[in-house]
CSV table of C-alpha atoms and ligand atoms in Angstrom, one decimal:
chain,number,residue,atom,x,y,z
A,1,MET,CA,-11.5,-23.8,1.2
A,2,ALA,CA,-8.9,-24.3,4.0
A,3,LYS,CA,-9.6,-21.9,6.8
A,4,ARG,CA,-7.5,-21.6,9.9
A,5,ILE,CA,-8.2,-19.6,13.0
A,6,PHE,CA,-4.7,-18.2,13.3
A,7,ASP,CA,-5.0,-15.0,15.2
A,8,VAL,CA,-6.9,-15.8,18.3
A,9,SER,CA,-6.2,-18.1,21.2
A,10,TRP,CA,-9.0,-20.4,22.6
A,11,ASP,CA,-9.2,-18.2,25.7
A,12,GLN,CA,-9.7,-15.1,23.6
A,13,PHE,CA,-12.1,-16.9,21.2
A,14,GLN,CA,-14.3,-17.8,24.1
A,15,THR,CA,-14.6,-14.2,25.3
A,16,LEU,CA,-16.0,-13.1,21.9
A,17,SER,CA,-19.7,-12.4,21.4
A,18,LEU,CA,-21.6,-14.7,19.0
A,19,ALA,CA,-21.6,-11.9,16.4
A,20,GLU,CA,-17.8,-11.5,16.8
A,21,LYS,CA,-17.2,-15.3,16.5
A,22,THR,CA,-19.1,-15.4,13.2
A,23,PRO,CA,-16.4,-14.1,10.8
A,24,TYR,CA,-14.0,-16.8,12.0
A,25,LEU,CA,-16.5,-19.5,11.0
A,26,MET,CA,-17.2,-18.3,7.4
A,27,GLN,CA,-15.5,-18.8,4.0
A,28,THR,CA,-14.6,-15.8,1.9
A,29,ASP,CA,-17.7,-16.0,-0.3
A,30,GLY,CA,-20.0,-15.6,2.7
A,31,VAL,CA,-20.9,-19.3,3.2
A,32,PRO,CA,-20.2,-21.3,6.3
A,33,TYR,CA,-17.0,-23.2,6.8
A,34,HIS,CA,-17.9,-24.5,10.3
A,35,THR,CA,-21.6,-24.4,11.0
A,36,LEU,CA,-21.8,-23.9,14.8
A,37,ILE,CA,-24.3,-21.1,15.7
A,38,ALA,CA,-27.5,-19.6,14.3
A,39,GLN,CA,-25.8,-16.2,14.4
A,40,GLN,CA,-23.8,-17.2,11.3
A,41,PHE,CA,-27.0,-17.0,9.1
A,42,GLY,CA,-28.2,-13.6,7.9
A,43,HIS,CA,-31.1,-13.0,5.6
A,44,SER,CA,-29.3,-13.3,2.3
A,45,LEU,CA,-27.6,-16.6,3.3
A,46,LEU,CA,-30.9,-18.1,4.5
A,47,GLU,CA,-32.4,-17.2,1.1
A,48,ARG,CA,-29.5,-18.6,-0.7
A,49,LEU,CA,-29.8,-21.9,1.2
A,50,ALA,CA,-33.5,-22.1,0.7
A,51,LEU,CA,-33.1,-21.6,-3.1
A,52,LEU,CA,-30.4,-24.2,-3.2
A,53,ALA,CA,-32.5,-26.7,-1.2
A,54,ASN,CA,-35.5,-26.1,-3.6
A,55,GLU,CA,-33.3,-26.8,-6.6
A,56,ILE,CA,-31.8,-29.9,-5.1
A,57,ARG,CA,-35.2,-31.4,-4.3
A,58,ALA,CA,-36.4,-30.7,-7.8
A,59,ILE,CA,-33.2,-32.2,-9.3
A,60,ALA,CA,-33.5,-35.3,-7.1
A,61,LYS,CA,-36.8,-36.2,-8.7
A,62,THR,CA,-35.1,-37.7,-11.8
A,63,ARG,CA,-32.6,-40.5,-12.1
A,64,ALA,CA,-30.2,-38.3,-14.1
A,65,GLY,CA,-30.6,-35.6,-11.5
A,66,THR,CA,-29.9,-38.0,-8.7
A,67,GLU,CA,-26.7,-39.2,-10.5
A,68,PHE,CA,-25.6,-35.6,-11.0
A,69,LEU,CA,-26.1,-34.8,-7.3
A,70,ARG,CA,-24.3,-38.0,-6.2
A,71,SER,CA,-21.2,-36.9,-8.1
A,72,GLN,CA,-21.0,-33.5,-6.4
A,73,VAL,CA,-19.1,-34.3,-3.2
A,74,ALA,CA,-18.1,-37.9,-3.9
A,75,HIS,CA,-14.5,-37.0,-3.3
A,76,LYS,CA,-15.2,-36.2,0.4
A,77,ARG,CA,-16.0,-38.4,3.4
A,78,ALA,CA,-18.0,-37.4,6.5
A,79,MET,CA,-17.9,-38.5,10.1
A,80,LEU,CA,-21.0,-38.5,12.3
A,81,TYR,CA,-19.9,-38.1,15.9
A,82,PHE,CA,-23.1,-38.3,17.9
A,83,SER,CA,-22.6,-38.8,21.6
A,84,GLN,CA,-26.3,-37.9,22.4
A,85,PRO,CA,-29.4,-39.8,21.4
A,86,SER,CA,-30.7,-39.1,17.9
A,87,SER,CA,-32.6,-40.8,15.1
A,88,ARG,CA,-34.0,-38.1,12.9
A,89,THR,CA,-31.1,-35.6,12.9
A,90,PHE,CA,-28.6,-38.5,12.4
A,91,LEU,CA,-30.6,-40.1,9.6
A,92,SER,CA,-31.3,-36.8,7.9
A,93,PHE,CA,-27.6,-36.0,7.8
A,94,VAL,CA,-26.8,-39.6,6.6
A,95,SER,CA,-29.4,-39.1,3.8
A,96,ALA,CA,-28.0,-35.7,2.9
A,97,CYS,CA,-24.5,-37.2,2.6
A,98,GLN,CA,-25.9,-40.0,0.5
A,99,ILE,CA,-27.7,-37.6,-1.9
A,100,LEU,CA,-24.3,-35.8,-2.5
A,101,GLY,CA,-22.3,-39.1,-2.7
A,102,VAL,CA,-20.4,-38.5,0.5
A,103,PRO,CA,-19.5,-41.8,2.2
A,104,THR,CA,-20.0,-41.7,6.0
A,105,GLY,CA,-18.5,-43.2,9.1
A,106,GLU,CA,-20.0,-42.9,12.6
A,107,VAL,CA,-19.2,-43.0,16.4
A,108,ARG,CA,-22.4,-43.0,18.4
A,109,ASP,CA,-21.5,-44.9,21.5
A,110,ILE,CA,-18.6,-43.4,23.4
A,111,SER,CA,-18.3,-46.5,25.6
A,112,ILE,CA,-16.9,-48.4,22.6
A,113,SER,CA,-14.6,-45.6,21.4
A,114,SER,CA,-11.1,-44.7,22.6
A,115,GLU,CA,-12.5,-41.8,24.7
A,116,PHE,CA,-13.5,-44.6,27.1
A,117,LYS,CA,-9.8,-45.5,27.4
A,118,GLY,CA,-9.2,-41.9,28.5
A,119,GLU,CA,-8.4,-40.3,25.1
A,120,SER,CA,-9.1,-36.6,25.2
A,121,ARG,CA,-11.9,-35.3,22.9
A,122,GLU,CA,-9.3,-33.1,21.1
A,123,ASP,CA,-7.3,-36.2,20.2
A,124,SER,CA,-10.4,-38.1,19.2
A,125,VAL,CA,-11.5,-35.3,16.8
A,126,ARG,CA,-8.0,-35.0,15.4
A,127,THR,CA,-8.1,-38.7,14.8
A,128,PHE,CA,-11.4,-38.3,12.8
A,129,SER,CA,-9.9,-35.5,10.8
A,130,SER,CA,-7.1,-37.9,9.7
A,131,TYR,CA,-9.7,-40.0,7.9
A,132,PHE,CA,-12.6,-37.7,7.1
A,133,ASP,CA,-13.2,-34.3,5.5
A,134,LEU,CA,-16.2,-33.2,7.5
A,135,ILE,CA,-17.4,-33.8,11.1
A,136,ILE,CA,-21.0,-33.6,12.0
A,137,MET,CA,-21.4,-33.7,15.7
A,138,ARG,CA,-24.0,-33.8,18.4
A,139,THR,CA,-23.0,-33.5,22.0
A,140,PRO,CA,-24.7,-32.8,25.4
A,141,GLU,CA,-21.9,-30.3,26.1
A,142,LYS,CA,-22.4,-26.6,25.4
A,143,GLY,CA,-19.4,-25.2,23.5
A,144,LEU,CA,-17.8,-28.5,22.6
A,145,ALA,CA,-18.4,-28.2,18.9
A,146,GLU,CA,-16.8,-24.7,19.0
A,147,ARG,CA,-13.8,-25.9,20.9
A,148,MET,CA,-13.3,-28.8,18.4
A,149,ALA,CA,-13.7,-26.4,15.5
A,150,TRP,CA,-11.0,-24.2,17.0
A,151,VAL,CA,-8.7,-27.2,17.6
A,152,LEU,CA,-9.2,-28.4,14.0
A,153,SER,CA,-8.8,-25.0,12.4
A,154,ASN,CA,-5.5,-24.7,14.1
A,155,SER,CA,-4.3,-28.2,13.2
A,156,GLU,CA,-2.4,-29.1,10.0
A,157,ARG,CA,-5.6,-30.8,8.7
A,158,PRO,CA,-8.4,-28.3,9.2
A,159,ILE,CA,-11.8,-29.7,8.3
A,160,PRO,CA,-15.3,-28.2,8.8
A,161,ILE,CA,-17.5,-29.1,11.7
A,162,ILE,CA,-21.3,-29.0,11.6
A,163,ASN,CA,-23.1,-28.7,14.9
A,164,ALA,CA,-26.0,-31.1,15.0
A,165,GLY,CA,-27.1,-30.0,18.5
A,166,SER,CA,-24.9,-28.8,21.4
A,167,GLY,CA,-26.2,-29.1,24.9
A,168,GLN,CA,-29.2,-26.9,25.7
A,169,ASP,CA,-27.6,-24.2,23.7
A,170,GLN,CA,-27.8,-24.3,19.9
A,171,HIS,CA,-29.2,-26.5,17.1
A,172,PRO,CA,-28.4,-24.4,14.0
A,173,THR,CA,-29.4,-26.9,11.4
A,174,GLN,CA,-32.8,-27.6,13.0
A,175,ALA,CA,-33.4,-23.8,13.0
A,176,LEU,CA,-32.4,-23.8,9.3
A,177,LEU,CA,-35.0,-26.5,8.5
A,178,ASP,CA,-37.6,-24.7,10.6
A,179,THR,CA,-37.0,-21.5,8.8
A,180,TYR,CA,-37.1,-23.3,5.5
A,181,THR,CA,-40.4,-24.8,6.5
A,182,LEU,CA,-41.9,-21.4,7.4
A,183,LEU,CA,-40.6,-19.9,4.1
A,184,ARG,CA,-42.2,-22.7,2.1
A,185,SER,CA,-45.5,-22.5,4.1
A,186,PHE,CA,-46.0,-18.8,3.5
A,187,GLU,CA,-44.4,-18.4,0.1
A,188,ARG,CA,-47.8,-18.3,-1.7
A,189,CYS,CA,-49.4,-15.9,0.8
A,190,GLY,CA,-47.1,-13.0,1.3
A,191,GLY,CA,-43.9,-14.7,2.5
A,192,LEU,CA,-42.2,-14.8,5.9
A,193,ARG,CA,-43.0,-11.3,7.1
A,194,ASP,CA,-45.6,-9.7,9.4
A,195,ARG,CA,-46.3,-13.0,11.2
A,196,THR,CA,-46.7,-14.3,14.7
A,197,VAL,CA,-44.7,-17.4,15.7
A,198,LEU,CA,-45.8,-19.0,19.0
A,199,PHE,CA,-43.4,-21.3,20.8
A,200,CYS,CA,-44.8,-23.6,23.4
A,201,GLY,CA,-43.4,-26.1,25.9
A,202,ASP,CA,-39.9,-26.4,27.4
A,203,LEU,CA,-38.4,-23.1,26.1
A,204,LEU,CA,-35.7,-22.9,28.8
A,205,ARG,CA,-33.9,-26.1,27.9
A,206,GLY,CA,-35.0,-26.6,24.2
A,207,ARG,CA,-32.1,-25.7,22.0
A,208,THR,CA,-34.2,-25.7,18.8
A,209,VAL,CA,-36.2,-22.7,20.0
A,210,ARG,CA,-33.1,-20.8,21.0
A,211,SER,CA,-31.6,-21.1,17.5
A,212,LEU,CA,-34.9,-20.5,15.7
A,213,SER,CA,-35.8,-17.4,17.7
A,214,TYR,CA,-32.5,-15.9,16.5
A,215,LEU,CA,-33.0,-16.8,12.8
A,216,LEU,CA,-36.5,-15.3,12.8
A,217,THR,CA,-35.0,-11.9,13.7
A,218,ASN,CA,-33.7,-11.9,10.1
A,219,TYR,CA,-37.3,-11.5,8.7
A,220,PRO,CA,-39.4,-8.3,9.0
A,221,ASN,CA,-42.0,-7.9,11.6
A,222,ILE,CA,-42.1,-11.4,13.1
A,223,LYS,CA,-43.6,-11.3,16.5
A,224,GLN,CA,-42.5,-14.1,18.9
A,225,VAL,CA,-44.8,-15.4,21.6
A,226,PHE,CA,-43.3,-17.7,24.3
A,227,VAL,CA,-45.9,-19.9,26.0
A,228,ALA,CA,-44.5,-22.0,28.9
A,229,PRO,CA,-45.0,-22.8,32.5
A,230,GLY,CA,-43.0,-20.3,34.6
A,231,PRO,CA,-40.0,-22.6,35.4
A,232,LEU,CA,-39.6,-23.5,31.7
A,233,GLN,CA,-40.0,-20.0,30.2
A,234,ILE,CA,-37.4,-18.8,27.7
A,235,GLY,CA,-34.0,-17.5,28.8
A,236,GLU,CA,-33.1,-13.9,29.4
A,237,ASP,CA,-30.2,-14.1,26.9
A,238,VAL,CA,-32.7,-14.9,24.1
A,239,LEU,CA,-34.9,-12.0,25.1
A,240,ALA,CA,-31.9,-9.7,25.3
A,241,VAL,CA,-31.3,-10.4,21.6
A,242,LEU,CA,-34.9,-9.7,20.7
A,243,LYS,CA,-34.8,-6.4,22.7
A,244,ALA,CA,-31.6,-5.3,21.0
A,245,LYS,CA,-33.1,-6.0,17.5
A,246,ASN,CA,-36.4,-4.4,18.4
A,247,VAL,CA,-38.4,-7.6,17.8
A,248,ALA,CA,-41.9,-7.7,19.3
A,249,TYR,CA,-42.3,-10.5,21.8
A,250,GLU,CA,-44.7,-11.7,24.5
A,251,LEU,CA,-44.3,-14.1,27.4
A,252,THR,CA,-47.4,-15.9,28.8
A,253,ASP,CA,-48.6,-19.1,30.4
A,254,ASP,CA,-52.1,-18.8,28.8
A,255,PHE,CA,-51.9,-21.0,25.7
A,256,HIS,CA,-55.5,-20.8,24.8
A,257,ALA,CA,-55.5,-17.0,24.8
A,258,ALA,CA,-52.4,-16.9,22.7
A,259,ILE,CA,-53.3,-19.5,20.0
A,260,PRO,CA,-55.7,-17.3,17.8
A,261,GLN,CA,-53.0,-14.7,17.0
A,262,ALA,CA,-50.5,-17.4,15.8
A,263,ASP,CA,-49.5,-18.0,12.2
A,264,ALA,CA,-47.3,-20.8,13.3
A,265,VAL,CA,-47.3,-22.8,16.6
A,266,TYR,CA,-44.0,-24.5,17.4
A,267,MET,CA,-44.5,-27.2,20.0
A,268,THR,CA,-41.7,-28.7,22.0
A,269,ARG,CA,-41.1,-31.6,24.3
A,270,ILE,CA,-40.3,-31.3,28.0
A,271,GLN,CA,-36.5,-31.8,28.0
A,272,ASP,CA,-36.4,-33.8,31.3
A,273,GLU,CA,-33.0,-35.4,30.4
A,274,TRP,CA,-31.6,-32.1,31.7
A,275,ASP,CA,-33.2,-32.4,35.2
A,276,THR,CA,-30.6,-31.8,37.9
A,277,THR,CA,-32.7,-33.5,40.6
A,278,GLN,CA,-34.7,-36.6,40.0
A,279,GLY,CA,-38.3,-36.0,38.9
A,280,GLU,CA,-37.9,-32.2,38.8
A,281,SER,CA,-39.8,-31.8,35.5
A,282,ALA,CA,-42.6,-34.2,36.6
A,283,LYS,CA,-43.5,-31.7,39.4
A,284,ILE,CA,-44.2,-29.0,36.8
A,285,ASP,CA,-47.9,-28.9,35.7
A,286,THR,CA,-47.6,-29.0,31.9
A,287,ARG,CA,-51.2,-30.1,31.1
A,288,ARG,CA,-52.1,-26.7,29.7
A,289,PHE,CA,-49.2,-26.8,27.2
A,290,LYS,CA,-50.4,-29.5,24.9
A,291,PHE,CA,-52.0,-29.3,21.4
A,292,GLY,CA,-55.1,-31.4,20.7
A,293,ILE,CA,-58.5,-31.1,19.1
A,294,ASP,CA,-59.6,-28.2,21.4
A,295,GLU,CA,-56.5,-26.2,20.4
A,296,LEU,CA,-57.1,-26.9,16.7
A,297,LYS,CA,-60.4,-25.2,17.0
A,298,LEU,CA,-58.7,-22.0,18.3
A,299,LEU,CA,-56.1,-22.0,15.5
A,300,SER,CA,-56.4,-19.8,12.4
A,301,PRO,CA,-57.3,-21.8,9.3
A,302,ARG,CA,-54.2,-20.6,7.6
A,303,ALA,CA,-51.7,-21.3,10.4
A,304,ILE,CA,-49.3,-24.2,10.7
A,305,ILE,CA,-48.3,-26.5,13.5
A,306,MET,CA,-44.6,-27.4,13.8
A,307,HIS,CA,-42.5,-29.6,16.1
A,308,PRO,CA,-38.8,-30.5,15.9
A,309,LEU,CA,-39.8,-34.1,17.0
A,310,PRO,CA,-39.6,-36.5,18.8
A,311,ARG,CA,-42.9,-35.8,20.4
A,312,ARG,CA,-44.4,-37.4,23.5
A,313,ASP,CA,-48.0,-36.3,24.2
A,314,GLU,CA,-47.6,-32.5,23.5
A,315,ILE,CA,-49.3,-32.9,20.2
A,316,SER,CA,-52.2,-35.4,20.1
A,317,THR,CA,-52.0,-37.9,17.2
A,318,ALA,CA,-55.6,-36.7,16.4
A,319,VAL,CA,-54.0,-33.5,15.0
A,320,ASP,CA,-51.8,-35.4,12.5
A,321,SER,CA,-54.5,-35.6,9.8
A,322,ASP,CA,-55.3,-31.9,9.9
A,323,PRO,CA,-53.8,-30.0,6.9
A,324,ARG,CA,-52.2,-27.5,9.2
A,325,ALA,CA,-50.0,-30.2,10.8
A,326,MET,CA,-46.6,-29.5,9.2
A,327,TYR,CA,-44.3,-31.6,11.4
A,328,TRP,CA,-43.8,-34.5,9.0
A,329,ARG,CA,-43.1,-32.3,6.0
A,330,GLN,CA,-40.9,-30.2,8.3
A,331,MET,CA,-38.8,-33.3,9.0
A,332,ARG,CA,-38.3,-34.1,5.3
A,333,ASN,CA,-37.4,-30.4,4.7
A,334,GLY,CA,-34.5,-31.1,7.1
A,335,MET,CA,-32.9,-33.5,4.7
A,336,TRP,CA,-33.0,-31.0,1.8
A,337,ILE,CA,-31.7,-28.1,3.7
A,338,ARG,CA,-28.9,-30.2,5.2
A,339,THR,CA,-28.0,-31.4,1.7
A,340,ALA,CA,-27.9,-27.7,0.6
A,341,LEU,CA,-25.7,-26.8,3.6
A,342,ILE,CA,-23.2,-29.5,2.9
A,343,ALA,CA,-23.2,-28.8,-0.9
A,344,MET,CA,-22.6,-25.1,-0.1
A,345,THR,CA,-19.8,-25.9,2.5
A,346,PHE,CA,-18.0,-27.8,-0.2
A,347,GLY,CA,-18.4,-25.2,-2.9
A,348,CYS,CA,-21.0,-26.8,-5.1
A,349,GLU,CA,-23.6,-24.1,-5.1
A,350,LYS,CA,-22.8,-22.6,-8.6
A,351,ARG,CA,-22.7,-26.0,-10.3
A,352,ILE,CA,-26.1,-27.0,-8.9
A,353,HIS,CA,-27.6,-23.7,-10.0
A,354,GLU,CA,-26.1,-24.2,-13.5
A,355,TYR,CA,-27.5,-27.8,-13.7
A,356,PHE,CA,-30.9,-26.5,-12.6
A,357,ARG,CA,-30.9,-23.7,-15.2
A,358,HIS,CA,-30.0,-26.1,-18.0
A,359,ASN,CA,-32.5,-28.8,-17.1
A,360,TYR,CA,-35.6,-27.1,-15.6
B,401,NCD,C1,-34.5,-31.9,19.2
B,401,NCD,C2,-33.1,-32.0,19.8
B,401,NCD,O1,-32.4,-33.0,19.8
B,401,NCD,O2,-32.7,-30.9,20.2
B,401,NCD,N1,-34.8,-32.9,18.2
B,401,NCD,C3,-34.2,-32.8,17.0
B,401,NCD,O3,-33.1,-32.6,16.7
B,401,NCD,N2,-35.1,-33.0,16.0
B,401,NCD,C4,-35.5,-31.8,20.1
B,401,NCD,C5,-35.8,-32.8,21.2
B,401,NCD,O4,-35.0,-33.7,21.4
B,401,NCD,O5,-36.8,-32.7,21.8
């Protein structure tokens, strides 16, 4: 599956639109080589991934199935390079690797890595590629995963990179698990079409919303409602994509008025780690952007409540026991969809389908 970006310099690559970058990131059979941006995932690929994830979670229920899965990618090793806080995304990738038999290594604390001695990130990543066959990375820096993918694809040891969160910009695998959760939630009642998805919270700096908003444009007639205090409202670049794709959307700061129309409410945390001046977020009145018992009463009985987690107080714990609270199941879905993505990246899709067909 060796893929090299031969024909474009880094300077040229950066000038490409997200859609133009996509072909450089894919393998010939339409599956990702590097997974960097949500724009790589069209409708048929999303459906393929969801199917594979469903099969994997069924196969993993038996001991024989677990052993089969563990033999799939046992010849590859993965490096988790997480220079930003993470517990769930990190552990879900570790679990996904374990399910497929992929041994893992990690660097999480830059202060004890050679970067601290002044090694460039390019050299660090090339070092990882000497020992590993996949890099899963989370960084506070927008565009760094892309840069590293370009560096590796032009090195003598190209290996794939999966973006596990890059700056305020993209979080493609979170968007995959969110889409998978929506697909599963609505599969018995008409599927993911003709729905309203409401996003609430820090929509300006939350990367999960930016990636998910794009993925939802792959499904028919999904209206997107963005509920946030003015200074944290969704970015113009996201809206430009929706306009170009003729997707219905609405911006509001009236959460209570918006809730009754929602089929899914996607809550997010205030991302104050991005504040440029101290206490900037604390000055914003976010009290009306929280989900508690009063909001539950306004929500349709068939709607679901999602959150990428971690939460602070934007969803009251009193909501947790309501059957519409989907965030814990959403998190577990992340492990299965990431397992499917890694399996697909390493060419195991067909074998898993065959095993499933023969045994289920
Ligand atoms: C999110 C992230 O890191 O972008 N969490 C996650 O990956 N599940 C959201 C957040 O930190 O608020």
